[in-house]
Tab-separated table of C-alpha atoms in Angstrom:
chain	number	residue	atom	x	y	z
A	1	MET	CA	149.458	83.353	159.020
A	2	GLU	CA	148.670	84.656	155.571
A	3	LEU	CA	151.117	82.369	153.809
A	4	VAL	CA	153.318	79.413	154.715
A	5	PHE	CA	156.084	77.803	152.681
A	6	ARG	CA	156.876	74.188	153.535
A	7	ALA	CA	160.080	72.650	152.238
A	8	ARG	CA	161.860	69.354	152.682
A	9	ARG	CA	165.048	71.371	152.428
A	10	ALA	CA	165.595	75.058	153.155
A	11	ILE	CA	168.779	77.078	153.708
A	12	THR	CA	168.406	79.056	156.933
A	13	ALA	CA	170.641	80.093	159.816
A	14	ALA	CA	169.939	76.677	161.323
A	15	GLY	CA	171.443	74.963	158.284
A	16	ASP	CA	170.000	72.845	155.513
A	17	GLY	CA	166.920	70.867	156.508
A	18	PRO	CA	163.125	70.601	156.610
A	19	CYS	CA	161.531	73.928	157.339
A	20	SER	CA	158.288	75.911	157.458
A	21	VAL	CA	158.389	79.654	156.822
A	22	GLY	CA	155.498	81.912	157.779
A	23	VAL	CA	154.836	85.147	155.897
A	24	ASP	CA	152.590	88.111	156.686
A	25	ARG	CA	152.392	91.282	154.568
A	26	GLY	CA	155.484	90.296	152.614
A	27	ARG	CA	157.750	89.747	155.627
A	28	ILE	CA	158.937	86.544	157.255
A	29	THR	CA	157.244	86.137	160.637
A	30	ALA	CA	158.212	82.583	161.567
A	31	VAL	CA	160.922	80.080	160.659
A	32	GLU	CA	160.379	76.672	162.204
A	33	PRO	CA	162.105	73.327	161.728
A	34	GLY	CA	159.922	70.676	160.169
A	35	ARG	CA	156.801	71.259	158.138
A	36	ALA	CA	154.176	71.851	160.803
A	37	LEU	CA	153.258	75.531	160.327
A	38	SER	CA	149.890	76.231	158.753
A	39	GLY	CA	148.380	79.334	157.209
A	40	ASP	CA	145.597	80.737	155.080
A	41	ARG	CA	147.595	79.678	152.036
A	42	VAL	CA	150.306	77.020	151.924
A	43	VAL	CA	152.972	76.506	149.291
A	44	GLU	CA	154.216	72.915	149.429
A	45	LEU	CA	157.536	72.648	147.644
A	46	GLY	CA	158.475	69.547	145.719
A	47	GLU	CA	160.770	66.927	147.151
A	48	ASP	CA	163.532	67.760	144.679
A	49	VAL	CA	163.813	71.493	145.392
A	50	VAL	CA	165.515	73.584	148.045
A	51	LEU	CA	163.984	76.792	149.405
A	52	MET	CA	166.683	79.473	149.318
A	53	PRO	CA	166.670	83.198	150.003
A	54	GLY	CA	166.385	85.248	146.856
A	55	LEU	CA	169.822	86.150	145.578
A	56	VAL	CA	171.192	89.680	145.816
A	57	ASP	CA	173.245	90.792	142.808
A	58	THR	CA	175.044	94.039	143.549
A	59	HIS	CA	176.774	94.333	140.165
A	60	VAL	CA	174.350	94.747	137.255
A	61	HIS	CA	174.587	97.106	134.286
A	62	VAL	CA	171.020	97.847	133.214
A	63	ASN	CA	172.137	100.658	130.833
A	64	ASP	CA	168.726	102.325	130.959
A	65	PRO	CA	168.005	105.122	130.022
A	66	GLY	CA	170.228	106.034	127.119
A	67	ARG	CA	171.468	102.618	126.026
A	68	ALA	CA	168.309	100.612	126.554
A	69	GLU	CA	168.943	98.778	123.286
A	70	TRP	CA	171.765	97.037	125.217
A	71	GLU	CA	169.480	96.115	128.136
A	72	GLY	CA	166.605	97.660	130.068
A	73	PHE	CA	164.873	97.520	133.419
A	74	GLU	CA	162.092	95.230	132.219
A	75	THR	CA	164.341	92.686	130.541
A	76	ALA	CA	167.121	92.772	133.136
A	77	THR	CA	164.747	92.228	136.033
A	78	ARG	CA	162.879	89.436	134.231
A	79	ALA	CA	166.218	87.697	133.697
A	80	ALA	CA	167.124	88.268	137.339
A	81	ALA	CA	163.910	86.695	138.583
A	82	ALA	CA	164.297	83.737	136.227
A	83	GLY	CA	167.700	83.166	137.821
A	84	GLY	CA	166.500	83.341	141.429
A	85	VAL	CA	167.733	86.912	141.936
A	86	THR	CA	165.243	89.092	143.795
A	87	THR	CA	167.348	92.209	144.354
A	88	ILE	CA	169.810	93.943	142.045
A	89	VAL	CA	171.893	97.090	142.416
A	90	ASP	CA	172.362	98.966	139.157
A	91	MET	CA	175.734	100.370	138.153
A	92	PRO	CA	176.030	104.127	137.500
A	93	LEU	CA	177.594	103.952	134.033
A	94	ASN	CA	176.567	102.921	130.527
A	95	SER	CA	173.254	104.688	131.066
A	96	LEU	CA	172.803	108.262	129.851
A	97	PRO	CA	173.081	110.283	131.958
A	98	PRO	CA	175.426	108.379	134.272
A	99	THR	CA	174.335	108.393	137.913
A	100	VAL	CA	176.778	111.034	139.140
A	101	ASP	CA	174.440	113.578	140.726
A	102	PRO	CA	170.958	113.623	142.289
A	103	ASP	CA	169.290	114.818	139.094
A	104	ALA	CA	170.675	111.851	137.149
A	105	LEU	CA	169.515	109.490	139.886
A	106	ASP	CA	166.046	110.997	139.603
A	107	VAL	CA	166.064	110.376	135.837
A	108	LYS	CA	167.031	106.760	136.405
A	109	ARG	CA	164.355	106.218	139.048
A	110	LYS	CA	161.668	107.677	136.811
A	111	THR	CA	162.820	105.412	133.981
A	112	ALA	CA	162.649	102.325	136.213
A	113	ALA	CA	159.408	103.129	138.038
A	114	GLY	CA	156.663	100.590	137.376
A	115	ARG	CA	158.869	98.467	135.104
A	116	VAL	CA	160.875	96.267	137.474
A	117	HIS	CA	160.097	92.649	138.362
A	118	VAL	CA	162.537	92.501	141.290
A	119	ASP	CA	163.735	95.120	143.755
A	120	VAL	CA	166.318	97.552	142.402
A	121	GLY	CA	168.818	99.788	144.164
A	122	PHE	CA	171.390	102.124	142.668
A	123	TRP	CA	175.089	102.850	142.979
A	124	GLY	CA	176.314	106.392	142.487
A	125	GLY	CA	179.356	107.310	140.445
A	126	ALA	CA	182.562	109.037	141.503
A	127	ILE	CA	184.177	110.853	138.566
A	128	PRO	CA	186.523	113.840	138.308
A	129	GLY	CA	184.809	117.007	139.484
A	130	ASN	CA	181.774	115.578	141.270
A	131	GLY	CA	183.249	115.264	144.772
A	132	GLY	CA	181.064	118.130	145.942
A	133	ARG	CA	177.941	116.208	144.900
A	134	LEU	CA	178.729	112.884	146.581
A	135	ALA	CA	177.087	113.788	149.885
A	136	ALA	CA	173.885	114.896	148.155
A	137	LEU	CA	173.828	111.745	146.047
A	138	HIS	CA	174.345	109.650	149.178
A	139	GLU	CA	171.520	111.486	150.892
A	140	ALA	CA	169.333	110.777	147.853
A	141	GLY	CA	169.658	107.054	148.570
A	142	VAL	CA	172.482	105.454	146.587
A	143	PHE	CA	174.184	102.501	148.281
A	144	GLY	CA	177.736	103.719	147.653
A	145	PHE	CA	179.944	104.951	144.841
A	146	LYS	CA	181.769	103.372	141.929
A	147	CYS	CA	184.949	104.617	140.346
A	148	PHE	CA	187.403	103.529	137.664
A	149	LEU	CA	191.176	103.844	137.725
A	150	LEU	CA	191.421	103.652	133.915
A	151	HIS	CA	189.153	104.412	130.963
A	152	SER	CA	185.752	102.913	131.682
A	153	GLY	CA	184.875	102.183	128.074
A	154	VAL	CA	182.488	105.155	127.872
A	155	ASP	CA	183.728	108.746	127.730
A	156	GLU	CA	181.017	110.145	130.011
A	157	PHE	CA	182.354	108.183	132.995
A	158	PRO	CA	186.071	109.113	133.257
A	159	PRO	CA	188.509	107.619	135.786
A	160	LEU	CA	189.887	109.108	138.979
A	161	ASP	CA	193.578	109.787	139.417
A	162	ASP	CA	195.254	109.050	142.755
A	163	ALA	CA	194.684	112.509	144.210
A	164	GLU	CA	191.005	112.491	143.251
A	165	LEU	CA	190.547	108.980	144.582
A	166	GLU	CA	192.089	109.925	147.924
A	167	ALA	CA	189.975	113.069	148.184
A	168	ASP	CA	186.775	111.163	147.423
A	169	LEU	CA	187.685	108.385	149.860
A	170	ARG	CA	188.011	110.997	152.606
A	171	ILE	CA	184.541	112.300	151.774
A	172	LEU	CA	183.075	108.778	151.799
A	173	ALA	CA	184.811	107.938	155.080
A	174	GLY	CA	182.856	110.793	156.631
A	175	LEU	CA	179.626	109.554	155.072
A	176	GLY	CA	180.210	105.912	156.009
A	177	ALA	CA	179.734	104.972	152.356
A	178	PRO	CA	181.792	102.409	150.422
A	179	MET	CA	183.832	103.126	147.324
A	180	ILE	CA	183.575	100.234	144.899
A	181	VAL	CA	186.521	100.178	142.534
A	182	HIS	CA	187.226	98.830	139.068
A	183	ALA	CA	190.847	98.126	139.942
A	184	GLU	CA	193.082	97.977	136.888
A	185	ASP	CA	196.182	100.145	136.566
A	186	ALA	CA	196.149	102.357	133.472
A	187	PRO	CA	199.950	102.720	133.005
A	188	THR	CA	200.417	98.938	133.186
A	189	ILE	CA	197.787	98.363	130.518
A	190	GLU	CA	199.128	101.191	128.355
A	191	ALA	CA	202.543	99.492	128.428
A	192	ALA	CA	201.106	96.083	127.512
A	193	PRO	CA	200.631	94.882	123.914
A	194	ARG	CA	197.567	96.355	122.252
A	195	PRO	CA	194.807	93.785	121.655
A	196	HIS	CA	193.855	93.068	118.073
A	197	GLY	CA	192.593	90.191	116.013
A	198	PRO	CA	190.755	87.014	116.945
A	199	HIS	CA	193.292	85.355	119.264
A	200	TYR	CA	192.226	85.327	122.917
A	201	ALA	CA	195.849	84.991	124.025
A	202	GLY	CA	196.548	88.421	122.565
A	203	PHE	CA	193.663	89.987	124.471
A	204	LEU	CA	194.735	88.272	127.693
A	205	ALA	CA	198.269	89.676	127.313
A	206	SER	CA	196.798	93.166	126.972
A	207	ARG	CA	195.234	93.007	130.485
A	208	PRO	CA	197.971	91.350	132.585
A	209	PRO	CA	197.380	90.401	136.219
A	210	GLU	CA	199.950	93.014	137.227
A	211	ALA	CA	197.437	95.691	136.228
A	212	GLU	CA	194.978	94.400	138.810
A	213	ASN	CA	197.615	93.760	141.437
A	214	ARG	CA	199.083	97.274	141.244
A	215	ALA	CA	195.677	98.931	141.286
A	216	ILE	CA	194.520	96.857	144.259
A	217	ALA	CA	197.723	97.701	146.150
A	218	ARG	CA	196.995	101.393	145.548
A	219	VAL	CA	193.400	101.073	146.738
A	220	ILE	CA	194.586	99.273	149.880
A	221	GLU	CA	197.089	102.032	150.656
A	222	LEU	CA	194.525	104.801	150.181
A	223	ALA	CA	191.873	102.941	152.208
A	224	ARG	CA	194.452	102.497	154.970
A	225	ARG	CA	195.376	106.194	154.841
A	226	THR	CA	191.814	107.540	154.776
A	227	GLY	CA	189.966	104.976	156.887
A	228	ALA	CA	187.361	104.602	154.137
A	229	ARG	CA	185.586	101.426	153.120
A	230	ALA	CA	186.781	100.063	149.791
A	231	HIS	CA	185.387	97.208	147.756
A	232	ILE	CA	187.270	95.545	144.895
A	233	LEU	CA	185.002	94.711	141.985
A	234	HIS	CA	185.190	91.587	139.788
A	235	LEU	CA	188.510	90.183	141.022
A	236	SER	CA	190.099	88.030	138.339
A	237	SER	CA	193.755	87.969	139.452
A	238	SER	CA	194.318	85.382	142.160
A	239	ASP	CA	197.812	86.852	142.635
A	240	ALA	CA	196.183	89.651	144.643
A	241	LEU	CA	194.701	87.349	147.282
A	242	PRO	CA	197.677	87.394	149.704
A	243	MET	CA	197.847	91.198	149.833
A	244	ILE	CA	194.084	91.390	150.287
A	245	ALA	CA	194.223	88.929	153.183
A	246	ALA	CA	197.133	90.811	154.773
A	247	ALA	CA	195.368	94.171	154.494
A	248	ARG	CA	192.233	92.832	156.101
A	249	ALA	CA	194.238	91.218	158.893
A	250	GLU	CA	195.680	94.619	159.762
A	251	GLY	CA	192.223	96.189	159.840
A	252	VAL	CA	191.859	97.849	156.446
A	253	ALA	CA	188.133	98.086	155.595
A	254	LEU	CA	188.369	96.074	152.400
A	255	THR	CA	185.933	93.669	150.758
A	256	VAL	CA	186.180	91.769	147.487
A	257	GLU	CA	183.896	90.154	144.936
A	258	THR	CA	184.442	87.840	142.010
A	259	CYS	CA	182.061	86.730	139.272
A	260	PRO	CA	180.615	83.447	137.991
A	261	HIS	CA	182.490	83.695	134.689
A	262	TYR	CA	185.876	83.810	136.439
A	263	LEU	CA	184.881	80.689	138.372
A	264	SER	CA	183.425	78.890	135.342
A	265	PHE	CA	185.629	79.486	132.303
A	266	THR	CA	189.356	79.361	131.558
A	267	ALA	CA	191.506	81.146	129.036
A	268	GLU	CA	192.695	77.851	127.588
A	269	GLU	CA	189.197	76.912	126.392
A	270	ILE	CA	188.239	80.214	124.721
A	271	ARG	CA	188.430	79.718	120.991
A	272	ASP	CA	189.555	82.280	118.438
A	273	GLY	CA	186.958	84.930	117.678
A	274	ALA	CA	184.719	84.016	120.639
A	275	THR	CA	184.269	87.612	121.716
A	276	GLN	CA	181.249	86.730	123.870
A	277	PHE	CA	183.935	85.846	126.443
A	278	LYS	CA	185.580	89.274	126.388
A	279	CYS	CA	185.386	91.105	129.703
A	280	CYS	CA	187.662	93.408	131.677
A	281	PRO	CA	189.498	92.263	133.679
A	282	PRO	CA	189.762	89.081	131.603
A	283	ILE	CA	189.038	85.425	132.208
A	284	ARG	CA	192.420	83.928	133.092
A	285	GLU	CA	194.067	80.495	133.125
A	286	ALA	CA	192.797	77.317	134.803
A	287	GLY	CA	195.254	77.495	137.701
A	288	ASN	CA	194.134	81.052	138.437
A	289	ARG	CA	190.495	79.900	138.489
A	290	GLU	CA	191.255	77.253	141.100
A	291	ARG	CA	193.005	79.809	143.295
A	292	LEU	CA	189.921	82.052	143.107
A	293	TRP	CA	187.808	79.131	144.305
A	294	GLN	CA	190.260	78.691	147.178
A	295	GLY	CA	189.979	82.391	147.966
A	296	LEU	CA	186.239	81.948	148.317
A	297	ALA	CA	186.686	78.889	150.522
A	298	ASP	CA	189.145	80.807	152.728
A	299	GLY	CA	186.852	83.822	153.040
A	300	VAL	CA	189.292	86.220	151.367
A	301	ILE	CA	186.729	86.750	148.595
A	302	ASP	CA	183.444	87.815	150.149
A	303	CYS	CA	180.871	87.273	147.457
A	304	VAL	CA	180.001	86.306	143.898
A	305	VAL	CA	177.949	88.677	141.724
A	306	SER	CA	177.295	88.701	138.003
A	307	ASP	CA	178.789	91.903	136.549
A	308	HIS	CA	176.014	91.484	133.979
A	309	SER	CA	177.208	93.818	131.215
A	310	PRO	CA	175.324	93.100	127.981
A	311	CYS	CA	175.359	94.912	124.669
A	312	THR	CA	173.867	94.578	121.212
A	313	PRO	CA	175.250	91.722	119.090
A	314	GLU	CA	177.047	93.974	116.623
A	315	LEU	CA	179.153	95.498	119.417
A	316	LYS	CA	180.644	92.074	120.063
A	317	ARG	CA	182.082	92.179	116.528
A	318	PHE	CA	181.222	88.611	115.632
A	319	ASP	CA	181.797	89.645	112.004
A	320	SER	CA	185.538	89.973	112.585
A	321	GLY	CA	186.018	88.222	115.933
A	322	ASP	CA	188.400	91.036	116.859
A	323	PHE	CA	188.987	91.091	120.621
A	324	GLY	CA	190.471	94.566	120.361
A	325	GLU	CA	187.312	96.040	118.834
A	326	ALA	CA	184.594	94.064	120.653
A	327	TRP	CA	182.710	95.448	123.646
A	328	GLY	CA	183.912	93.927	126.905
A	329	GLY	CA	181.160	92.500	129.055
A	330	ILE	CA	179.441	89.199	129.818
A	331	ALA	CA	175.692	88.683	130.045
A	332	GLY	CA	175.096	86.121	132.776
A	333	LEU	CA	172.531	87.469	135.222
A	334	GLN	CA	170.055	84.618	134.730
A	335	VAL	CA	172.545	81.736	134.930
A	336	GLY	CA	174.848	82.861	137.728
A	337	LEU	CA	173.335	80.547	140.341
A	338	PRO	CA	173.573	77.299	138.343
A	339	ALA	CA	177.018	78.303	137.053
A	340	VAL	CA	178.361	78.815	140.572
A	341	TRP	CA	176.563	75.783	141.978
A	342	SER	CA	177.937	73.580	139.183
A	343	GLY	CA	181.499	74.536	140.093
A	344	ALA	CA	180.895	74.600	143.835
A	345	ALA	CA	179.389	71.111	143.948
A	346	ARG	CA	182.345	69.664	142.050
A	347	ARG	CA	184.686	71.152	144.645
A	348	GLY	CA	182.794	69.937	147.694
A	349	HIS	CA	181.021	73.153	148.644
A	350	THR	CA	177.431	73.236	149.864
A	351	LEU	CA	174.326	75.165	148.931
A	352	ALA	CA	174.719	77.031	152.215
A	353	ASP	CA	178.086	78.260	150.934
A	354	VAL	CA	176.478	79.435	147.696
A	355	VAL	CA	173.732	81.250	149.606
A	356	ARG	CA	176.361	83.014	151.698
A	357	TRP	CA	178.336	84.070	148.613
A	358	MET	CA	175.384	85.100	146.443
A	359	ALA	CA	172.693	86.306	148.856
A	360	THR	CA	173.796	86.981	152.426
A	361	ARG	CA	177.172	88.645	151.892
A	362	PRO	CA	176.157	90.873	148.942
A	363	ALA	CA	173.209	92.142	150.980
A	364	GLU	CA	175.457	92.839	153.957
A	365	LEU	CA	178.054	94.617	151.853
A	366	ALA	CA	175.393	96.914	150.406
A	367	GLY	CA	173.910	97.537	153.858
A	368	MET	CA	170.582	95.844	153.123
A	369	THR	CA	169.085	94.710	156.415
A	370	ARG	CA	166.044	92.834	155.080
A	371	LYS	CA	167.564	90.890	152.184
A	372	GLY	CA	169.644	87.770	151.694
A	373	ARG	CA	168.398	85.511	154.514
A	374	ILE	CA	165.461	83.342	155.443
A	375	ALA	CA	164.982	84.831	158.902
A	376	VAL	CA	162.266	86.553	160.902
A	377	GLY	CA	161.922	90.195	159.919
A	378	TYR	CA	163.404	89.745	156.461
A	379	ASP	CA	161.527	90.187	153.206
A	380	ALA	CA	159.904	86.985	151.975
A	381	ASP	CA	162.143	86.808	148.909
A	382	PHE	CA	162.748	83.185	147.916
A	383	CYS	CA	163.753	80.936	145.091
A	384	ALA	CA	162.951	77.255	144.691
A	385	PHE	CA	166.100	75.628	143.342
A	386	ALA	CA	166.375	72.076	142.018
A	387	PRO	CA	170.089	71.433	142.650
A	388	ASP	CA	170.342	68.071	140.905
A	389	GLU	CA	168.545	68.902	137.659
A	390	GLU	CA	170.882	69.430	134.716
A	391	PHE	CA	170.402	71.507	131.571
A	392	VAL	CA	172.307	73.089	128.697
A	393	VAL	CA	172.114	76.873	128.388
A	394	ASP	CA	170.233	78.016	125.295
A	395	VAL	CA	170.851	81.721	124.819
A	396	SER	CA	167.610	82.116	122.872
A	397	LYS	CA	165.680	81.204	126.025
A	398	LEU	CA	167.436	83.647	128.357
A	399	ARG	CA	165.370	86.666	129.286
A	400	HIS	CA	167.874	89.502	128.997
A	401	ARG	CA	167.442	91.699	125.934
A	402	ASN	CA	169.983	90.453	123.383
A	403	PRO	CA	170.732	86.778	122.609
A	404	VAL	CA	174.452	86.919	123.421
A	405	SER	CA	176.070	85.108	126.342
A	406	ALA	CA	179.328	83.306	127.055
A	407	TYR	CA	177.232	80.607	128.745
A	408	ASP	CA	175.433	79.544	125.564
A	409	GLY	CA	175.863	75.777	125.175
A	410	SER	CA	177.276	75.271	128.673
A	411	PRO	CA	176.015	72.210	130.562
A	412	LEU	CA	175.037	73.330	134.061
A	413	ARG	CA	173.611	71.782	137.190
A	414	GLY	CA	170.698	73.332	139.067
A	415	VAL	CA	167.444	74.863	137.847
A	416	VAL	CA	165.445	77.725	139.356
A	417	ARG	CA	161.834	76.520	139.402
A	418	GLN	CA	160.103	79.518	141.000
A	419	THR	CA	160.946	82.920	142.484
A	420	TRP	CA	158.959	84.944	145.025
A	421	LEU	CA	159.292	88.617	145.922
A	422	ARG	CA	157.796	89.530	149.296
A	423	GLY	CA	155.758	86.340	149.139
A	424	GLN	CA	154.360	86.874	145.651
A	425	GLU	CA	155.509	84.686	142.778
A	426	VAL	CA	157.383	86.563	140.058
A	427	THR	CA	156.096	85.460	136.665
A	428	GLY	CA	157.530	88.199	134.458
A	429	ASP	CA	154.067	89.450	133.590
A	430	ASP	CA	153.263	91.904	136.393
A	431	PRO	CA	156.169	94.102	137.561
A	432	ARG	CA	155.896	94.395	141.347
A	433	GLY	CA	159.478	95.251	142.206
A	434	GLU	CA	160.321	98.281	144.309
A	435	LEU	CA	163.046	100.896	143.977
A	436	LEU	CA	165.259	100.745	147.047
A	437	ASN	CA	166.985	103.475	148.994
A	438	ARG	CA	170.054	103.024	151.132
A	439	GLY	CA	168.957	102.124	154.651
């Protein structure tokens, strides 16, 4: 074999144990228990690390082109690799133009070409008036389509009303493509108190859980009616878990994600003016966080992805600390794995659980057949993770573009030592990532 990885611990379909993994031409060709395989080149992993499949993060806002001062393909993919993420799927909004037709996808691909350190796929966007272009965009290789049910935060990516959502779901049902939905109900939020000032409690009241619950109920009904696949993005309201479980039990094609920040932080600990914690939907109370963890344990929540949504520091309005004026989004792509592992370990979960939530299931939901597992035929995408090493996040050392993150100063458990993409170590110096097409 060209290359063999030998590990005292590896997370494979056989479980967590000693393993040798053979690699030829960037693909896994052998997975054997123990450490007996040999090859032209051998990577012997240290006794304190676990060989894991590279993570798959299907919710990343790269914002490039058009708002590359917020983030960019080079910086986002360096941060991904530093966090053990070997595949990302870029969201269709916050870049200019948004990815709502094949021409815009072509612009984005040309912008990313030769600049990515991990593999990158793309979501398309579903906005009013582009239903006739969804099939062409799907044919051009996007992994599915994102929509909003309320203002997205940027005027060039408007929301769908119920009739438009149903019409687009019928189109996607015929294509076999998922609709991924930012599920918050606009009328509920319009009726809530307007956020202003530095008090987090005021911002939290402006995005009540009822807004998520009503929007999710509507998505469930339309998915039931159309037979389309629907995916709920960044679930923060644990109140929605029973209806999600019931819908899936009756056969509705529904999947759900949550994010590391909803599993890590609580509303009670967010201090006044700390707008680095602002995101939509919001971080909620401690009891809600524990119910989200239980939803993961029960399998109602499928996966955990970052919703990495950075911006420039001035957009966070640290000058005033005004939650009503600050941009909503959390930059956490690089620290998602240790953040989730820190919480998972405290609650008795295993690294195999984390791999399922952050690698295997996201890859499956996006339809990626060679990502998210250490198995024969899969890409040799790995990370070496030291699960017992502890550190404190220093935002100045994170590799995304702007030094803003809710995780700054957080003590976390677990350090990514190395990352490999198709058997080659990712150092951040030589961009070898590929641009992925659906299928």
